[in-house]
Amino acid sequence: MNAIAHLMRPNSVAVVGASADPSKTSGRPVAYLKKHGFAGTIYPVNPRYDAIDGLKCYPDVASLPAAPDVGVVLLGAERADAAVRELAQRGTRAAIVLASGYAETGSEGAQRQARLLAAAGSMRLLGPNTIGLVNLTDRITLSASGALETEAFGAGNIGVISQSGGIVGALLSRAAASGIGLSKLVSTSNEADLDLADFLDFLVDDDATTVIALYVEVVRRPERFLAAALRAAEKGKPVVAFKVGRSESGARSAVSHTGALAGSDRMYDALFRHAGVIRVNAFTDLLDIPNALASGRCLEGKRVAILTSTGGAGTLVADSLGMAGFETPVPDAATAARLRALQKGDHAVLDRNPIDVTLAGLQPDLLRGAVRALLDSPNFDAVAFIIGSSGLAMPDLMVSAIRDSLPGTNKPVVGYVSPHAPAITRLLNGVGIPALTTPESTTSALDAMLRYGRIGRRNRVSECPPIEFDLSELPVGSLDEAQAKALFSRFGVPSVREVAVATAQEANQAAHAFGDKVVLKLLSNQITHKSDVGGVAIAVPVDAVGARLNRMRDDVETATGTPARAFLLQEMISGGVELILGFHRDPLGTALLLGMGGVTAELIKDTSMRLLDPLTGLAMDDAVEMIRELKTFPLLDGYRGRPKADLDALASAIVAFGRMALTLGSRLVEAEINPLFVLPEGQGVRAADGIAVIRGDAG
Amino acid sequence: MNAIAHLMRPNSVAVVGASADPSKTSGRPVAYLKKHGFAGTIYPVNPRYDAIDGLKCYPDVASLPAAPDVGVVLLGAERADAAVRELAQRGTRAAIVLASGYAETGSEGAQRQARLLAAAGSMRLLGPNTIGLVNLTDRITLSASGALETEAFGAGNIGVISQSGGIVGALLSRAAASGIGLSKLVSTSNEADLDLADFLDFLVDDDATTVIALYVEVVRRPERFLAAALRAAEKGKPVVAFKVGRSESGARSAVSHTGALAGSDRMYDALFRHAGVIRVNAFTDLLDIPNALASGRCLEGKRVAILTSTGGAGTLVADSLGMAGFETPVPDAATAARLRALQKGDHAVLDRNPIDVTLAGLQPDLLRGAVRALLDSPNFDAVAFIIGSSGLAMPDLMVSAIRDSLPGTNKPVVGYVSPHAPAITRLLNGVGIPALTTPESTTSALDAMLRYGRIGRRNRVSECPPIEFDLSELPVGSLDEAQAKALFSRFGVPSVREVAVATAQEANQAAHAFGDKVVLKLLSNQITHKSDVGGVAIAVPVDAVGARLNRMRDDVETATGTPARAFLLQEMISGGVELILGFHRDPLGTALLLGMGGVTAELIKDTSMRLLDPLTGLAMDDAVEMIRELKTFPLLDGYRGRPKADLDALASAIVAFGRMALTLGSRLVEAEINPLFVLPEGQGVRAADGIAVIRGDAG
């Protein structure tokens, strides 16, 4: 058993600084341990008391009759160091430090935190500034959270890891009120030692936990987090995350253009997506979605039957589902006939969706049959059942009618509870039917059940792992355009045809190989904004290219004070769509960015982003998704009679660019293709301009 | 007292079809009237009983000792007609019909509904298919809603009108659970007679109601609705609406291009905006936002102080506010000093925002002082106070501390309750501090308080009411391009300079007046897609225009089989931004549509829309808002070194186009300018092409 297992399931707990007054924060942990049924040994430690609530109280850690598995330290930051050191010296496996006043307060606090960590030595540490942990599976509460005042909690299958103690309390009390069962909750907070990734790794192997919910402020060790999350995906345990910091503006900047569009929160999006983590954006979804996934059911498609006895709430749910792209088709003829056979002689209209049985249809047998008929229909992937005010009078009958319909199908059934009816919500959740209390969360729950099913089916086989490459061949520094594109094409991204020339005469000789009109550019690794200095000429007639070169030489000299010595003569591309392909590296990893070209696309930030897997790069499926995610994707897909673009070649180019980033690793400081022309189907892509910066050593 | 007033506050109520079994739907109304304290006379009517719950029961309406103010009809659709006729004959002021099986079920039901309305004669009717109404101000419940099982309701200031009975029940029970006080609730449902607009009009004058919440499926009489909503705005009573049907796809189609982008739900947006109605998109906002506005406080700016004792929840709220464009600046030096003076010797960091007093700061005096300091600061427009799990132990102290800080300032204070803590939520709402239970709803509430303040300040003075115009001068039918633009310019939208020509010779003579290059187009009122038949030539050198005309004549004849007889020679515009300006008419009214030109803008549906006021047209402020609402507005505003566009001229053109639509009324079938060039500042706008269809009579 490792230290985290001891921390989660200790046989003995020392509570250092325990108070005999349970109304004080320092009085709570001992009181809660007893109240919620901890079966092991509790050692209160406080020189001011001989006993607390019938338990012998020890003056210090040294006096304890045995080393405890876990020490809960309730002392302030000034005295916590000493207690932690004593616990470590006694051989305690792990300590929990609740005090605040550490890294969260600034640099002085950060030093205090470093001292605390040093004092712990090889003993593991949860906190500081944590509210502790709650293991509902085993009825062990190592926490001062006021939410534990609640008399009793039903244990369930959802594990919670939070980087805020207050959020643990909020989720604990909210789950209890809704009858949503949790397994373990831990507040990692300052993460001086044990962090999010450690507990995620633990919960992946915890048999009592089938779904994991995360409240995230920062992922400190992305590789470990990614590894643990991918293990969870392999085991079929959904991980759901709510991350704050979405609105931080301009947290990081990057040199290249696409990088500037990235922003660190989008990197979290990319990280979570890559890890198979379902990111949620409404706080209540952090309970509702894990609860829906804990049912173990997923949607195979987007067609939802809504069964209701009250029109308005059915309409609300249908409208919300429609906004999210779900379909609510009418029942097929056979299903409508089954429904009609259940309910005769009334005005209910059963061949619509929502299927409204009206008040007269609120009979358990009818409901049981109706849910069954809808679940049996090949035209529906899920059933949303609406509970109206009139159901309040007979909650058990209603709930058992739905529950009885579940066996024999894997299709999800969810309940939307329209009035305030916590008793019904708890009953539904208690029998494994996810109960939701807003139309939006009903939609979110079904959407997550759909997405999780797809995560399971995704194809992550990469066709472009890193390749053997002799790094000593690499030019170093800021490459000129020709060098940059030569590098890109070595990894499989084709460029426009081009030739470097120095004089008007060379240009005139070379130009005819490129057609009627050509592009002429300054070639320089110093000047990045060539067009600003008169260094770009488009659609130059081949006969005029020499003269144009001479003029460009003059213009550049006028603008920069230095004569231009080298020029690039390129074929002119027409009929393609311009994109930008770049990469972005930050503490979370390396990501590829694809952007539509043009000023309008730039204004609406029409970009997509995917994390590069550190081992396997980018999968072809991911590249295809990146393309389709662009808001203006139809421009590539035959919109209004345009030719379809060569999407296969574009996807291959993205994957190849990823292979380059992965192969060159930290040697590659910056790289961007802008523009990347995507030609009509079958004609491929061409890098028409690009930059690359290479570092001299792997540093 | 009008019929609605009698309906809302009857002295006597006949309950036709009342059952003695209160567990049946038909047994509820009498039971609820008694339970919730109706002080007037109740006449149960049912030939099967002599008495119900101690009340004399009458065999039929004719036997009643007096005409009741209101009749509540609980009979099924088959027998409701007769009861309604009898009530009308007795002189009852209004009847409520609960039965379903009417227009909501199809055409047969619609006929049944017409018969019901006929039976009512001059008696007013609520329903059918309604759950009735609840007047909490006067403790009068004319309803069978199961939500009335709740023992008692606190009355408040929010009036609710719902087109669904189930939603009335949901809002009633949810409000009671949160301590949100309602005044009146009415379910208008099928609206055979009395509708949304009638009750809105009533509530505007109801002294007990200060905020009005609407659940809307359809606005049947937009003019009456608009008039009532504008009266509410004048009286300073916020109206908040949740409308379903957002996801209906392609409900209406329109001939012109911008019209096709409209869609009926956007018309509701335009109607609500014009009426000063705050539209909400999350169902819980339909209670939370009225509750926030019922505090009577509005934000003057976007700077919010977040005061918390628990870090996580404060971060949640800050993040959510940031996503919505709010600012959470740190306290100014003077305020920080006041905060520090309150809390000494702890690790709390008080010069950040959220301002985290930590657990140690959870003392009423400290909180009172801190809220006061933040409200006094000129750097904050509102305070959001976070209640964490640790506040659960002392709810009254916490709530009274905040409440004591309210007098002497009009700035809003809202509470975010992080754990499940309904008692605290009710306490806060009870003292007029809006309590929210999700970070998103906290943001929505503050956002609504900001928006409502702005609605009050908006300038709706129109500079373009309809003008005198001799409609007999109008050409009729589908106008050609020159006629259409001539019409637009008569109303104040300038066009490109142009001249109609018939021959190459005429073209050659005229061309030099337009500069070096010109535009040549086919002129026809038959062919709308000129470029499809070779009828558009751009940038024609003036010397080549005659030859080009001859070629165009041939091309058009080849494509259409008819020789082209007329052409339009236009100045060529360069350096402008292309927009589309059109209008859209549907049952809700007439709206103007502005769209950015270009295929990308079309793909992302970059359009804005405003309703034309039927009396005053479009205000200049609205035109300016329309322009700024475009996603790619920066293209008009100097983005990346472009020249700033002539926004004043564009706004004037929009207002002028609106004046045209208003003046011509239903004679104008279709009109669109595409493109409308907006030139750099000071150079105005030019309509470069356009269509108009005029009907021969006002029909």
Coordinates of C-alpha atoms in Angstrom, one line a residue, chain A residues 100, chain B residues 307-309 335-351 355-363 365-367 369-370:
Chain A
S100 CA -3.2 29.0 5.0
Chain B
L307 CA -15.7 39.5 -1.1
T308 CA -15.1 36.0 0.1
S309 CA -13.8 33.8 2.9
T335 CA -10.0 51.0 0.3
A336 CA -7.2 48.5 0.8
A337 CA -6.0 50.5 3.8
R338 CA -9.6 50.4 5.2
L339 CA -9.7 46.7 4.7
R340 CA -6.3 46.1 6.3
A341 CA -7.4 48.2 9.4
L342 CA -10.3 45.7 9.8
Q343 CA -8.2 42.6 9.8
K344 CA -4.8 42.6 11.4
G345 CA -2.1 39.9 12.0
D346 CA -3.5 37.3 9.6
H347 CA -2.3 36.0 6.3
A348 CA -5.3 37.4 4.4
V349 CA -4.3 39.2 1.3
L350 CA -6.6 42.2 0.9
D351 CA -5.2 44.0 -2.0
I355 CA -10.9 40.0 -1.6
D356 CA -10.4 36.9 0.6
V357 CA -10.8 37.5 4.3
T358 CA -10.1 33.8 4.9
L359 CA -11.8 31.8 7.6
A360 CA -10.4 34.1 10.2
G361 CA -12.3 37.0 8.7
L362 CA -15.7 35.4 9.2
Q363 CA -16.8 37.8 11.8
D365 CA -18.2 43.3 12.3
L366 CA -15.3 42.7 10.0
L367 CA -17.7 41.7 7.1
G369 CA -16.9 47.0 7.6
A370 CA -15.5 45.3 4.5

